[in-house]
Amino acid sequence: MMNPIVRRILTALTTAALAVCAILYAPVACFRPVCLVLATLAGLELVLLLLRKVRTERAKAFGAAVVFGLLLAVTFSVLPLIAQRFGNVMLLYVIAIVKISDMGGFAFGVGAQKLRGRTHKLCPTVSPNKSWEGLFGSVLGSCLVSCAFLPVTHFGVPKALAFGVTAALVGTLGDLIESKLKRWVGVKDSATFMPAGLGGLLDMFDSLLLAPAILLPFI
């Protein structure tokens, strides 16, 4: 049987390759309806999660629905707007610096655990697997990708690094917000219908809950 970590990495890389091709070559007009479909599916996933708490904590469930509903609406409105204003490659840039920060955080977190047998926990009450080592990996990965896109973005190096750091930090915050929701409702993954290692749609887009809207004004 394949190692779960290797399986997760291979699944993520395959998904990332497909996403890159879709973002680069899809007509800009396609992004808005695609994002609408994704937002709807993620919203349905959110509803299914919150139904677990409606009977016992109705007010909190309603509040979570409003907050996450707004986050999903803003995120999936901003993503096609980036493509429309700045082109497909810039949309890929914004998504890449956030999602590569995820991969960098995972790699550094797992690496530190393997090498030292422990990590310095970032926020154990919300997400036990998040570590300061992982956050460092997130920032490093995001900054490297941001600098790799310099020929496309035409940013200066300081601005590219600022984008990288910001993307990693707000991406991690989005991840923690969604982890808090999952911990509250008592699940590990937001859904189980996706391929192994991806979780649900909310798991895939958690790091993008805040980043696109925060980065858009500075592009």
GROMACS .gro file of C-alpha atoms in nm:
model
  219
    1MET     CA    1   0.000   0.000   0.000
    2MET     CA    2   0.129   0.346  -0.091
    3ASN     CA    3   0.252   0.568   0.190
    4PRO     CA    4  -0.025   0.820   0.275
    5ILE     CA    5   0.216   1.114   0.254
    6VAL     CA    6   0.346   1.004  -0.088
    7ARG     CA    7  -0.011   0.949  -0.206
    8ARG     CA    8  -0.112   1.294  -0.088
    9ILE     CA    9   0.185   1.456  -0.263
   10LEU     CA   10   0.123   1.271  -0.591
   11THR     CA   11  -0.248   1.356  -0.581
   12ALA     CA   12  -0.172   1.723  -0.513
   13LEU     CA   13   0.086   1.742  -0.793
   14THR     CA   14  -0.149   1.580  -1.043
   15THR     CA   15  -0.431   1.813  -0.946
   16ALA     CA   16  -0.197   2.112  -0.963
   17ALA     CA   17  -0.080   2.019  -1.315
   18LEU     CA   18  -0.439   1.992  -1.437
   19ALA     CA   19  -0.529   2.323  -1.270
   20VAL     CA   20  -0.232   2.502  -1.429
   21CYS     CA   21  -0.332   2.383  -1.777
   22ALA     CA   22  -0.694   2.484  -1.718
   23ILE     CA   23  -0.603   2.831  -1.591
   24LEU     CA   24  -0.353   2.906  -1.867
   25TYR     CA   25  -0.555   2.788  -2.164
   26ALA     CA   26  -0.919   2.843  -2.068
   27PRO     CA   27  -1.093   3.148  -2.220
   28VAL     CA   28  -1.132   3.428  -1.968
   29ALA     CA   29  -1.509   3.417  -2.018
   30CYS     CA   30  -1.512   3.064  -1.872
   31PHE     CA   31  -1.378   3.162  -1.531
   32ARG     CA   32  -1.688   3.333  -1.399
   33PRO     CA   33  -1.932   3.043  -1.461
   34VAL     CA   34  -1.674   2.790  -1.340
   35CYS     CA   35  -1.620   2.990  -1.020
   36LEU     CA   36  -1.996   3.015  -0.975
   37VAL     CA   37  -2.026   2.637  -0.993
   38LEU     CA   38  -1.735   2.587  -0.752
   39ALA     CA   39  -1.878   2.844  -0.509
   40THR     CA   40  -2.216   2.670  -0.519
   41LEU     CA   41  -2.063   2.327  -0.455
   42ALA     CA   42  -1.845   2.463  -0.174
   43GLY     CA   43  -2.152   2.633  -0.027
   44LEU     CA   44  -2.346   2.305  -0.031
   45GLU     CA   45  -2.052   2.136   0.137
   46LEU     CA   46  -2.058   2.409   0.402
   47VAL     CA   47  -2.430   2.357   0.460
   48LEU     CA   48  -2.380   1.981   0.509
   49LEU     CA   49  -2.111   2.053   0.767
   50LEU     CA   50  -2.320   2.307   0.956
   51LEU     CA   51  -2.623   2.078   0.966
   52ARG     CA   52  -2.427   1.879   1.225
   53LYS     CA   53  -2.458   2.174   1.463
   54VAL     CA   54  -2.793   2.330   1.376
   55ARG     CA   55  -2.987   2.151   1.650
   56THR     CA   56  -2.737   2.207   1.930
   57GLU     CA   57  -2.580   2.544   1.843
   58ARG     CA   58  -2.814   2.714   1.599
   59ALA     CA   59  -2.687   3.069   1.649
   60LYS     CA   60  -2.323   2.972   1.595
   61ALA     CA   61  -2.416   2.764   1.292
   62PHE     CA   62  -2.600   3.060   1.142
   63GLY     CA   63  -2.306   3.291   1.214
   64ALA     CA   64  -2.063   3.047   1.055
   65ALA     CA   65  -2.288   3.018   0.750
   66VAL     CA   66  -2.290   3.397   0.706
   67VAL     CA   67  -1.914   3.438   0.753
   68PHE     CA   68  -1.810   3.149   0.530
   69GLY     CA   69  -2.079   3.232   0.276
   70LEU     CA   70  -1.939   3.584   0.243
   71LEU     CA   71  -1.581   3.456   0.221
   72LEU     CA   72  -1.674   3.211  -0.054
   73ALA     CA   73  -1.873   3.475  -0.242
   74VAL     CA   74  -1.587   3.726  -0.230
   75THR     CA   75  -1.318   3.473  -0.322
   76PHE     CA   76  -1.500   3.328  -0.619
   77SER     CA   77  -1.591   3.677  -0.740
   78VAL     CA   78  -1.235   3.809  -0.718
   79LEU     CA   79  -1.066   3.516  -0.895
   80PRO     CA   80  -1.238   3.570  -1.233
   81LEU     CA   81  -1.198   3.945  -1.187
   82ILE     CA   82  -0.819   3.900  -1.170
   83ALA     CA   83  -0.824   3.704  -1.495
   84GLN     CA   84  -1.047   3.964  -1.659
   85ARG     CA   85  -0.834   4.262  -1.556
   86PHE     CA   86  -0.483   4.118  -1.570
   87GLY     CA   87  -0.500   3.796  -1.773
   88ASN     CA   88  -0.476   3.422  -1.714
   89VAL     CA   89  -0.111   3.424  -1.615
   90MET     CA   90  -0.168   3.674  -1.336
   91LEU     CA   91  -0.453   3.460  -1.205
   92LEU     CA   92  -0.217   3.163  -1.209
   93TYR     CA   93   0.039   3.372  -1.020
   94VAL     CA   94  -0.202   3.462  -0.740
   95ILE     CA   95  -0.321   3.104  -0.702
   96ALA     CA   96   0.031   2.961  -0.731
   97ILE     CA   97   0.190   3.174  -0.459
   98VAL     CA   98  -0.088   3.073  -0.221
   99LYS     CA   99  -0.104   2.702  -0.304
  100ILE     CA  100   0.275   2.656  -0.322
  101SER     CA  101   0.290   2.807   0.025
  102ASP     CA  102   0.059   2.521   0.130
  103MET     CA  103   0.299   2.267  -0.018
  104GLY     CA  104   0.602   2.437   0.137
  105GLY     CA  105   0.434   2.437   0.475
  106PHE     CA  106   0.345   2.070   0.447
  107ALA     CA  107   0.696   1.974   0.332
  108PHE     CA  108   0.876   2.168   0.604
  109GLY     CA  109   0.633   2.055   0.873
  110VAL     CA  110   0.669   1.688   0.781
  111GLY     CA  111   1.045   1.728   0.735
  112ALA     CA  112   1.090   1.883   1.079
  113GLN     CA  113   0.879   1.608   1.234
  114LYS     CA  114   1.087   1.338   1.064
  115LEU     CA  115   1.423   1.495   1.147
  116ARG     CA  116   1.361   1.609   1.503
  117GLY     CA  117   1.066   1.399   1.609
  118ARG     CA  118   0.868   1.709   1.699
  119THR     CA  119   0.769   2.054   1.576
  120HIS     CA  120   0.689   2.385   1.740
  121LYS     CA  121   0.311   2.406   1.722
  122LEU     CA  122   0.166   2.718   1.566
  123CYS     CA  123  -0.193   2.694   1.688
  124PRO     CA  124  -0.250   2.348   1.843
  125THR     CA  125  -0.603   2.416   1.967
  126VAL     CA  126  -0.719   2.493   1.611
  127SER     CA  127  -0.492   2.285   1.387
  128PRO     CA  128  -0.256   2.042   1.565
  129ASN     CA  129  -0.052   1.980   1.251
  130LYS     CA  130   0.032   2.344   1.187
  131SER     CA  131   0.382   2.438   1.302
  132TRP     CA  132   0.618   2.734   1.296
  133GLU     CA  133   0.850   2.525   1.082
  134GLY     CA  134   0.566   2.476   0.838
  135LEU     CA  135   0.492   2.850   0.836
  136PHE     CA  136   0.855   2.916   0.748
  137GLY     CA  137   0.826   2.668   0.462
  138SER     CA  138   0.506   2.839   0.349
  139VAL     CA  139   0.673   3.180   0.336
  140LEU     CA  140   0.983   3.042   0.163
  141GLY     CA  141   0.785   2.854  -0.101
  142SER     CA  142   0.556   3.148  -0.172
  143CYS     CA  143   0.846   3.392  -0.202
  144LEU     CA  144   1.039   3.164  -0.437
  145VAL     CA  145   0.739   3.127  -0.666
  146SER     CA  146   0.667   3.500  -0.652
  147CYS     CA  147   1.023   3.573  -0.762
  148ALA     CA  148   0.999   3.309  -1.037
  149PHE     CA  149   0.705   3.505  -1.182
  150LEU     CA  150   0.901   3.833  -1.199
  151PRO     CA  151   0.931   3.822  -1.582
  152VAL     CA  152   0.550   3.808  -1.597
  153THR     CA  153   0.445   4.035  -1.312
  154HIS     CA  154   0.722   4.293  -1.369
  155PHE     CA  155   0.725   4.358  -0.996
  156GLY     CA  156   1.042   4.466  -0.826
  157VAL     CA  157   1.203   4.209  -0.597
  158PRO     CA  158   1.081   4.383  -0.278
  159LYS     CA  159   0.722   4.383  -0.405
  160ALA     CA  160   0.750   4.019  -0.514
  161LEU     CA  161   0.877   3.920  -0.170
  162ALA     CA  162   0.605   4.126  -0.001
  163PHE     CA  163   0.345   3.945  -0.212
  164GLY     CA  164   0.500   3.611  -0.121
  165VAL     CA  165   0.500   3.679   0.252
  166THR     CA  166   0.148   3.821   0.245
  167ALA     CA  167   0.014   3.527   0.044
  168ALA     CA  168   0.170   3.277   0.285
  169LEU     CA  169   0.037   3.452   0.594
  170VAL     CA  170  -0.319   3.512   0.475
  171GLY     CA  171  -0.323   3.166   0.318
  172THR     CA  172  -0.230   3.013   0.652
  173LEU     CA  173  -0.494   3.226   0.823
  174GLY     CA  174  -0.759   3.100   0.580
  175ASP     CA  175  -0.647   2.745   0.647
  176LEU     CA  176  -0.675   2.800   1.023
  177ILE     CA  177  -1.023   2.951   0.989
  178GLU     CA  178  -1.145   2.646   0.800
  179SER     CA  179  -0.966   2.413   1.045
  180LYS     CA  180  -1.149   2.585   1.329
  181LEU     CA  181  -1.479   2.514   1.152
  182LYS     CA  182  -1.393   2.147   1.098
  183ARG     CA  183  -1.275   2.107   1.456
  184TRP     CA  184  -1.601   2.259   1.578
  185VAL     CA  185  -1.821   2.028   1.373
  186GLY     CA  186  -1.596   1.728   1.448
  187VAL     CA  187  -1.460   1.623   1.107
  188LYS     CA  188  -1.111   1.578   0.964
  189ASP     CA  189  -1.200   1.657   0.602
  190SER     CA  190  -1.471   1.892   0.483
  191ALA     CA  191  -1.591   1.610   0.252
  192THR     CA  192  -1.475   1.266   0.142
  193PHE     CA  193  -1.584   1.252  -0.222
  194MET     CA  194  -1.257   1.397  -0.359
  195PRO     CA  195  -0.950   1.185  -0.447
  196ALA     CA  196  -0.742   1.067  -0.152
  197GLY     CA  197  -0.538   1.344   0.008
  198LEU     CA  198  -0.749   1.636  -0.116
  199GLY     CA  199  -1.031   1.638   0.136
  200GLY     CA  200  -1.330   1.839   0.016
  201LEU     CA  201  -1.370   2.159  -0.182
  202LEU     CA  202  -1.343   2.371   0.132
  203ASP     CA  203  -1.015   2.194   0.211
  204MET     CA  204  -0.886   2.272  -0.139
  205PHE     CA  205  -0.982   2.640  -0.127
  206ASP     CA  206  -0.929   2.721   0.241
  207SER     CA  207  -0.599   2.903   0.184
  208LEU     CA  208  -0.769   3.112  -0.087
  209LEU     CA  209  -1.050   3.235   0.138
  210LEU     CA  210  -0.873   3.565   0.207
  211ALA     CA  211  -0.571   3.595  -0.022
  212PRO     CA  212  -0.723   3.697  -0.359
  213ALA     CA  213  -0.925   3.985  -0.214
  214ILE     CA  214  -0.630   4.109  -0.008
  215LEU     CA  215  -0.379   4.086  -0.293
  216LEU     CA  216  -0.601   4.229  -0.569
  217PRO     CA  217  -0.564   4.600  -0.481
  218PHE     CA  218  -0.182   4.572  -0.495
  219ILE     CA  219  -0.140   4.390  -0.825
   0.00000   0.00000   0.00000
